[in-house]
mmCIF file of C-alpha atoms and ligand atoms in Angstrom:
data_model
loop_
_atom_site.group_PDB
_atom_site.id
_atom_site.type_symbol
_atom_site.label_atom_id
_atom_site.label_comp_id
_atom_site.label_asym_id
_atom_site.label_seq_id
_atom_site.Cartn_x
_atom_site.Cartn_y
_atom_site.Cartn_z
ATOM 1 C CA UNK U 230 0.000 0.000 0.000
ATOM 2 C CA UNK U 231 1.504 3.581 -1.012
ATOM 3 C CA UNK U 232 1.468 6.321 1.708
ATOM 4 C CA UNK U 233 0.827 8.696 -1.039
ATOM 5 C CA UNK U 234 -2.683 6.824 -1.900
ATOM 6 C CA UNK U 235 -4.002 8.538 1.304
ATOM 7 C CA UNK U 236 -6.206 11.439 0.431
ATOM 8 C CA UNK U 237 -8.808 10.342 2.449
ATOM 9 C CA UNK U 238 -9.867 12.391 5.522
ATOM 10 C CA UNK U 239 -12.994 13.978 7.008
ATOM 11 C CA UNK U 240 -12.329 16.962 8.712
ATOM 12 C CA UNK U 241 -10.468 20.364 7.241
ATOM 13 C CA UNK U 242 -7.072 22.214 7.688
ATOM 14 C CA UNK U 243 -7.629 24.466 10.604
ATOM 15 C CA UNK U 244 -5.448 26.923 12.138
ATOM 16 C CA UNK U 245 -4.019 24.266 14.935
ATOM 17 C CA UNK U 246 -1.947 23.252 11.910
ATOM 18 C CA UNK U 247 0.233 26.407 12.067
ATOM 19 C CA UNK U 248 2.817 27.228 14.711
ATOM 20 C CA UNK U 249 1.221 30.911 15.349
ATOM 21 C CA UNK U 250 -1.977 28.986 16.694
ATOM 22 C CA UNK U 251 0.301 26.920 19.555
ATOM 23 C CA UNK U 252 2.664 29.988 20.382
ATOM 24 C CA UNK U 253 -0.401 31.523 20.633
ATOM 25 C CA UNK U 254 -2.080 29.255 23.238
ATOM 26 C CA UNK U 255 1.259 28.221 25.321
ATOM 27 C CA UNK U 256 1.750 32.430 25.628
ATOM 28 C CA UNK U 257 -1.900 32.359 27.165
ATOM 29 C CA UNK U 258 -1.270 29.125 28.867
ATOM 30 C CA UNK U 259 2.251 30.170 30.572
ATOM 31 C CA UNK U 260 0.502 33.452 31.674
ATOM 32 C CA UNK U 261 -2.730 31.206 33.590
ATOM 33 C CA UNK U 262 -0.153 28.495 34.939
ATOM 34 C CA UNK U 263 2.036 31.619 36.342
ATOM 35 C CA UNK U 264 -0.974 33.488 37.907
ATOM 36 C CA UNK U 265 -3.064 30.860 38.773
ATOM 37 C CA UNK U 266 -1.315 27.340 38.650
ATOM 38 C CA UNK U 267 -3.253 25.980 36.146
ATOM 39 C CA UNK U 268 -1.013 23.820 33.897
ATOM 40 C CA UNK U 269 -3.540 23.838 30.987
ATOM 41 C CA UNK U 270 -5.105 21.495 28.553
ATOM 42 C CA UNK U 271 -4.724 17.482 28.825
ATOM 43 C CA UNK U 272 -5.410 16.588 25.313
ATOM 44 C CA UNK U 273 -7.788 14.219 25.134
ATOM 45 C CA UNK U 274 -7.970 14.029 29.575
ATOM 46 C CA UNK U 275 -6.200 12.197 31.796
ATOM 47 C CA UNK U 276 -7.966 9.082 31.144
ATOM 48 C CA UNK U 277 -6.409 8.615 26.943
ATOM 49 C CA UNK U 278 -3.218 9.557 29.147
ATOM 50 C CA UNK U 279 -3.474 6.497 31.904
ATOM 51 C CA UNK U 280 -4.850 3.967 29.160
ATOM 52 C CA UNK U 281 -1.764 4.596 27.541
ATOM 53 C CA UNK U 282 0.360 4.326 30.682
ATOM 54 C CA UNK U 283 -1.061 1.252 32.211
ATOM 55 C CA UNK U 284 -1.113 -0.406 29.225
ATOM 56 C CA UNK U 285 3.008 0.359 28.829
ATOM 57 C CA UNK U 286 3.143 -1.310 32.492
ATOM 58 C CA UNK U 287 1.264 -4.458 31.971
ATOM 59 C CA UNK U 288 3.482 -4.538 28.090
ATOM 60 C CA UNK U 289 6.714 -4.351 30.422
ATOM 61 C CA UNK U 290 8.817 -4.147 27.318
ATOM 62 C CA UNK U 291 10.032 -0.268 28.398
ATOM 63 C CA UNK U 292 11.454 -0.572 31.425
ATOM 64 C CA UNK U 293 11.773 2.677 33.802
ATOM 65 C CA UNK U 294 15.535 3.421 32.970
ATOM 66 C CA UNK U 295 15.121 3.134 28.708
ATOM 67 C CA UNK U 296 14.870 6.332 26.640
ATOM 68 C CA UNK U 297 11.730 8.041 26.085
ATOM 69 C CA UNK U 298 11.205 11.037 23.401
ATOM 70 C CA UNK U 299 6.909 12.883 23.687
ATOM 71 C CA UNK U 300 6.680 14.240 20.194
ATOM 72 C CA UNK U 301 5.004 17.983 20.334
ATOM 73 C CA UNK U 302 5.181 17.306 24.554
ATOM 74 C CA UNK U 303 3.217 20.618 25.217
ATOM 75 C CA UNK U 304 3.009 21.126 28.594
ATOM 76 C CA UNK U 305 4.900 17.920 29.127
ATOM 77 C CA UNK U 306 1.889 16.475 32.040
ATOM 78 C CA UNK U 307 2.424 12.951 30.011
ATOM 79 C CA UNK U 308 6.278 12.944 31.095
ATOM 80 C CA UNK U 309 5.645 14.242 34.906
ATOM 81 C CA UNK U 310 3.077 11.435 34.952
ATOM 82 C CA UNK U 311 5.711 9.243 33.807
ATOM 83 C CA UNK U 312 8.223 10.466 36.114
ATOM 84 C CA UNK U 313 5.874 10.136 38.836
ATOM 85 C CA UNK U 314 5.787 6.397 37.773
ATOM 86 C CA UNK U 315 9.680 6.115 38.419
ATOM 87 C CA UNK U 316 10.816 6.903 34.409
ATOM 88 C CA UNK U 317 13.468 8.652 34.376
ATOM 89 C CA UNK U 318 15.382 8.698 30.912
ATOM 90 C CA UNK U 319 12.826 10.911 29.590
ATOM 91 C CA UNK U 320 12.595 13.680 26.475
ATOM 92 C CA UNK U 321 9.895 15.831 25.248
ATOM 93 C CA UNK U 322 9.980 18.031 22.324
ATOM 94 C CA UNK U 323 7.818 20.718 20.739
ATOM 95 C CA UNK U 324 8.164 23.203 18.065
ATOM 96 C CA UNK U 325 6.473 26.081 20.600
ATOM 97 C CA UNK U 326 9.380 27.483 22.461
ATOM 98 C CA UNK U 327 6.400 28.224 24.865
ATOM 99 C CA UNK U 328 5.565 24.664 25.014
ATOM 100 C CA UNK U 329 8.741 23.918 25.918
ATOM 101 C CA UNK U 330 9.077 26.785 28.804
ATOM 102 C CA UNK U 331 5.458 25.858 30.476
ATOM 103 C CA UNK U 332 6.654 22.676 30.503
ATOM 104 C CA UNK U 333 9.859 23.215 32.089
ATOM 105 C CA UNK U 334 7.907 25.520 34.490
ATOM 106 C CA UNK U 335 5.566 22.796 35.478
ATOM 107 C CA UNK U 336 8.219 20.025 36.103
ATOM 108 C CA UNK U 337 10.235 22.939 38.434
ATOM 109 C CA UNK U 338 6.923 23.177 40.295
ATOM 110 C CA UNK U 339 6.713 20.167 40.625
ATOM 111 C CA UNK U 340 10.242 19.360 41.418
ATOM 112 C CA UNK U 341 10.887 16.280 38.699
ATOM 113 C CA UNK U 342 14.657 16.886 37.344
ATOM 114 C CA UNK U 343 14.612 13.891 34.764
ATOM 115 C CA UNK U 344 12.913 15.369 31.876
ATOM 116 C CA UNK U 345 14.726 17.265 28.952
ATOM 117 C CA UNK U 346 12.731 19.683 26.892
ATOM 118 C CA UNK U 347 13.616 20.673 24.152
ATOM 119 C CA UNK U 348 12.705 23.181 20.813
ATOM 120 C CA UNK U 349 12.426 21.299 18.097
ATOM 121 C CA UNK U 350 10.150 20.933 14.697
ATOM 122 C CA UNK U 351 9.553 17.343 13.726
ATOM 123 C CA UNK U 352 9.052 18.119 9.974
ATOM 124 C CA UNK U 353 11.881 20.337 9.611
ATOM 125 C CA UNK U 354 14.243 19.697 6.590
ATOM 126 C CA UNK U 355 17.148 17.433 8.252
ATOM 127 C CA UNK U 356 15.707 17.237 11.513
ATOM 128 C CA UNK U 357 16.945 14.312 12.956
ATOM 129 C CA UNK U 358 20.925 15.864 12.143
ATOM 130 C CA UNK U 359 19.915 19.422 13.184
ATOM 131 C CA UNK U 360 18.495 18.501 16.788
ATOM 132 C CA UNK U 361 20.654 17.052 19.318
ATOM 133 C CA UNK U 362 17.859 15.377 21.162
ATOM 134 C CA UNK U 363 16.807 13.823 17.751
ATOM 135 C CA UNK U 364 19.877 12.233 16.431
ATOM 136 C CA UNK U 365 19.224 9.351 19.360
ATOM 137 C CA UNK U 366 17.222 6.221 19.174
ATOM 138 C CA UNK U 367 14.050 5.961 21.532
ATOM 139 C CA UNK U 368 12.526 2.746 23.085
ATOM 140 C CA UNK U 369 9.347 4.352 23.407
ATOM 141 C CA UNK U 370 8.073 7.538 21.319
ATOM 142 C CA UNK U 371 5.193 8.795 22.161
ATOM 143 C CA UNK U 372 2.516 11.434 19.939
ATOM 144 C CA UNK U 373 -0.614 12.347 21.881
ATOM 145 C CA UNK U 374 -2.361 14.651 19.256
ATOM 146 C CA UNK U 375 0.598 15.704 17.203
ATOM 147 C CA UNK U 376 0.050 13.325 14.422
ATOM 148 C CA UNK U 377 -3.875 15.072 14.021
ATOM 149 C CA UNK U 378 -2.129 18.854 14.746
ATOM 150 C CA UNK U 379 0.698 17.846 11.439
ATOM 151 C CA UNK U 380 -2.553 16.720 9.421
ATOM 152 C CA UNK U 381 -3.938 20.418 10.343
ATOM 153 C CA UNK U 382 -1.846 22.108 8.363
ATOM 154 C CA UNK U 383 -3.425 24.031 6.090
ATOM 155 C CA UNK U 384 -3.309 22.546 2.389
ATOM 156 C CA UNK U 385 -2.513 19.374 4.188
ATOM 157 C CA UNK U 386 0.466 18.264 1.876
ATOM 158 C CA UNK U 387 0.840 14.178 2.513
ATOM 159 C CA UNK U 388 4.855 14.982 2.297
ATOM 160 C CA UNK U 389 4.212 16.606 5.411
ATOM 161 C CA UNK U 390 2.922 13.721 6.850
ATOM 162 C CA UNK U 391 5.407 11.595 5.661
ATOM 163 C CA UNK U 392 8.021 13.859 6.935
ATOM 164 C CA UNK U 393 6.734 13.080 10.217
ATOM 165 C CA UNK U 394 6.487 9.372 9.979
ATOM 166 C CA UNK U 395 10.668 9.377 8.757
ATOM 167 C CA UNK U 396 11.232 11.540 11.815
ATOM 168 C CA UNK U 397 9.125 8.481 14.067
ATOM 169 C CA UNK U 398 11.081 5.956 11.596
ATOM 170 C CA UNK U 399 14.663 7.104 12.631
ATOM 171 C CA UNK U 400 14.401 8.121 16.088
ATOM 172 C CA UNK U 401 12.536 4.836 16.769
ATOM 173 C CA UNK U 402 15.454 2.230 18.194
ATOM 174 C CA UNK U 403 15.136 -1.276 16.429
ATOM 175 C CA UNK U 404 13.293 -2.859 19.544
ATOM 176 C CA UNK U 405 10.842 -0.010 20.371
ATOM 177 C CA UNK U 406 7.419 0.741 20.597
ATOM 178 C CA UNK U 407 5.608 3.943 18.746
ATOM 179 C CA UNK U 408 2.352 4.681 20.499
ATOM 180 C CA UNK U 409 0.041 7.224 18.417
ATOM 181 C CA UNK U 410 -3.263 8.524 20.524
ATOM 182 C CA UNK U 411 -5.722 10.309 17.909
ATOM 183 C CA UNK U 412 -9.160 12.274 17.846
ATOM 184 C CA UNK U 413 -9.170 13.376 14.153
ATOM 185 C CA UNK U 414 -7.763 9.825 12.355
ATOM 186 C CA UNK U 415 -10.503 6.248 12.747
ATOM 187 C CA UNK U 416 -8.041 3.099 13.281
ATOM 188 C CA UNK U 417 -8.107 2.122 9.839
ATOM 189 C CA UNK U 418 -7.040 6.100 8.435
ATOM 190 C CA UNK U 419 -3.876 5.605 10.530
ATOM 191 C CA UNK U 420 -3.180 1.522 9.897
ATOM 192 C CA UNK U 421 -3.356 2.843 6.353
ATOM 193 C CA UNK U 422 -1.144 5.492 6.720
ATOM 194 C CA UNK U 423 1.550 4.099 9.097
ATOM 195 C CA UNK U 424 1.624 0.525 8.131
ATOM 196 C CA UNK U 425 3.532 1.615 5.140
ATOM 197 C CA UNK U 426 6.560 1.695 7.532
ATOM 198 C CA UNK U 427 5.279 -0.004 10.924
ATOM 199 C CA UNK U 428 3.193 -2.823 11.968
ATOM 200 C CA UNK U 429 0.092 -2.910 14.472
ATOM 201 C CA UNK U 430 1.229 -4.723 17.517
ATOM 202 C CA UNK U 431 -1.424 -3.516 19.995
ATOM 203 C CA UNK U 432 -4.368 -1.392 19.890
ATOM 204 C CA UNK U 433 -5.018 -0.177 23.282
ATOM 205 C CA UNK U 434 -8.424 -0.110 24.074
ATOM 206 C CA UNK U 435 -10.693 3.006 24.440
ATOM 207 C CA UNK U 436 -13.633 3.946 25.223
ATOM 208 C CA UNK U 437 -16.656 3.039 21.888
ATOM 209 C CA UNK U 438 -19.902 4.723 21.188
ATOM 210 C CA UNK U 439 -22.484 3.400 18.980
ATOM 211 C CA UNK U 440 -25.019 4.969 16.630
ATOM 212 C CA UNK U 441 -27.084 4.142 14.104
ATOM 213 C CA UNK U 442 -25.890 0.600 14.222
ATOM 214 C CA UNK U 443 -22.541 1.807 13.568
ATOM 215 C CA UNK U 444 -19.586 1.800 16.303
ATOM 216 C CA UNK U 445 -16.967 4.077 16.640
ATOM 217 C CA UNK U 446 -14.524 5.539 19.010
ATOM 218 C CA UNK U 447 -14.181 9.191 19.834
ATOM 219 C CA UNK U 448 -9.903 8.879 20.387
ATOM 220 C CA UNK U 449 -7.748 5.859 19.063
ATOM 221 C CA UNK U 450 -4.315 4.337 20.617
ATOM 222 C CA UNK U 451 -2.473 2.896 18.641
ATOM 223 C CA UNK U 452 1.153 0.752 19.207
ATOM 224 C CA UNK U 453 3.766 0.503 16.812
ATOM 225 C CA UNK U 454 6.841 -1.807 16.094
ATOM 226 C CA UNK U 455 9.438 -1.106 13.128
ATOM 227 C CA UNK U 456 7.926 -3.515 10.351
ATOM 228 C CA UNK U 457 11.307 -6.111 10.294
HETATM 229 C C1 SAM I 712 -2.824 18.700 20.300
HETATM 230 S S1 SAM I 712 -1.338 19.329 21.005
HETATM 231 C C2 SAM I 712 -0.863 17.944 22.015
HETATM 232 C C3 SAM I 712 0.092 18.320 23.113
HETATM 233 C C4 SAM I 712 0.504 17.138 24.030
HETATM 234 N N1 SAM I 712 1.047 16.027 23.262
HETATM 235 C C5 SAM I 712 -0.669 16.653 24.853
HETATM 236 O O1 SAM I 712 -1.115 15.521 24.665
HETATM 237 O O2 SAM I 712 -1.131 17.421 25.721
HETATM 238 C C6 SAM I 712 -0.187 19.199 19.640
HETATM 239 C C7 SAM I 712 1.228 19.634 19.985
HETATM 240 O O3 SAM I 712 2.060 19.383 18.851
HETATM 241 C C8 SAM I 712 2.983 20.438 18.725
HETATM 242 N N2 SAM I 712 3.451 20.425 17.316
HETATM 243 C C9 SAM I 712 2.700 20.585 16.196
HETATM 244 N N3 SAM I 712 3.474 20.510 15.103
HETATM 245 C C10 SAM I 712 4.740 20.269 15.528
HETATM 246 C C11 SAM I 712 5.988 20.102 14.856
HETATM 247 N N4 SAM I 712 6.097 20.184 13.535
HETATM 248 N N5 SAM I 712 7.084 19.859 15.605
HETATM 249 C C12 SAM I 712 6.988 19.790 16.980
HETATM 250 N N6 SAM I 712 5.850 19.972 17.659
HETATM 251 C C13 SAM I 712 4.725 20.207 16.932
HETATM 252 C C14 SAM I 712 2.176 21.683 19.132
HETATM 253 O O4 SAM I 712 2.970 22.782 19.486
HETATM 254 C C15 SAM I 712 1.361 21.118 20.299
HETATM 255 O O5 SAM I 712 2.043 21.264 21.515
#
């Protein structure tokens, strides 16, 4: 199956597909988590968050010491969860240099010294030579809505998208695990988008609605292996 076959998808480019939108929203974000705490939006809540993270515990496969990369980390809550859990090899990065200073505020706050943010944009030209942080191998990399933010972009370009997936492809270590959570993509828009590279090895289980005789799930997680 060819990558550049996918045209399908239902929903429009929108302006969380541009990097104004998120410097935007981490500005407003920084200013609420300095005056009031708040550390701003879970993506999806906590609950697509734990599914994720007690499935990776029963998997056992990542152990707590193993290196970790959250692609477009945002306020990084995934990683101080993680953290909290005894991880401690951990990496997020986001193209928002105010992503990446609310999160480091957040993980001062909350005293947790293990996680390395860092600035950088996952489609960029030569990414994976340009950032440090990117030029190492992950056990575990983890996208909790950046996949469906990269589709955003307006005049969605599938080289984008496949940008994206080399960046997963090369930081991925030979033995790890990719674990994609999406609201915009249905399990079979992302098996037929990322199985060009990867193959399914577990589809965590979320919450289904049904309607109309049809079922359907309102956020999918997906897990990853390199295909050989
Ligand atoms: C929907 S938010 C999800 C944030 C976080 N993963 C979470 O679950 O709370 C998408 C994130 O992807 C980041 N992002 C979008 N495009 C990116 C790119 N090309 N490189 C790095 N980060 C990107 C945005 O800045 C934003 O923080």
């Amino acid at each position: 199956m060819s990558a550049s076959s996918d045209t399908k998808r239902d929903f429009v480019s929108s302006e969380l597909g541009t990097k104004e939108y998120w410097d935007q929203a981490y500005d407003r974000e920084i200013k609420s988590f300095n005056d009031v705490g708040d550390v701003g939006e879970i993506w999806f809540g906590e609950d697509s968050q734990e599914r994720v993270l007690d499935w990776l515990e029963d998997y056992g496969g990542v152990v707590t010491e193993d290196p970790v990369i959250d692609l477009g980390c945002g306020n990084g809550v995934m990683l101080l969860e993680m953290a909290k859990r005894g991880y401690s090899n951990l990496t997020g990065v986001d193209y928002s240099e105010g992503a990446v200073q609310l999160a480091r505020s957040i993980a001062d706050k909350e005293e947790v010294a293990c996680i390395d943010y860092q600035v950088a944009d996952l489609i960029a030209d030569d990414c994976t030579r340009k950032y440090t942080c990117l030029t190492r191998q992950y056990k575990l990399v983890i996208d909790k809505g950046t996949y469906d933010a990269i589709s955003l972009i307006p005049g969605d370009d599938i080289k984008t998208r496949q940008a994206y997936l080399k960046t997963v492809r090369q930081i991925l270590s030979s033995d790890g695990v990719f674990v994609i959570t999406s609201c915009n993509w249905t399990k079979e828009q992302l098996l037929h988008f990322w199985e060009t590279d990867f193959k399914l090895f577990k589809t965590i289980p979320t919450p289904s609605f049904q309607f109309g005789g049809k079922k359907g799930s309102t956020v999918t997680s997906l897990v990853f292996t390199h295909k050989s």
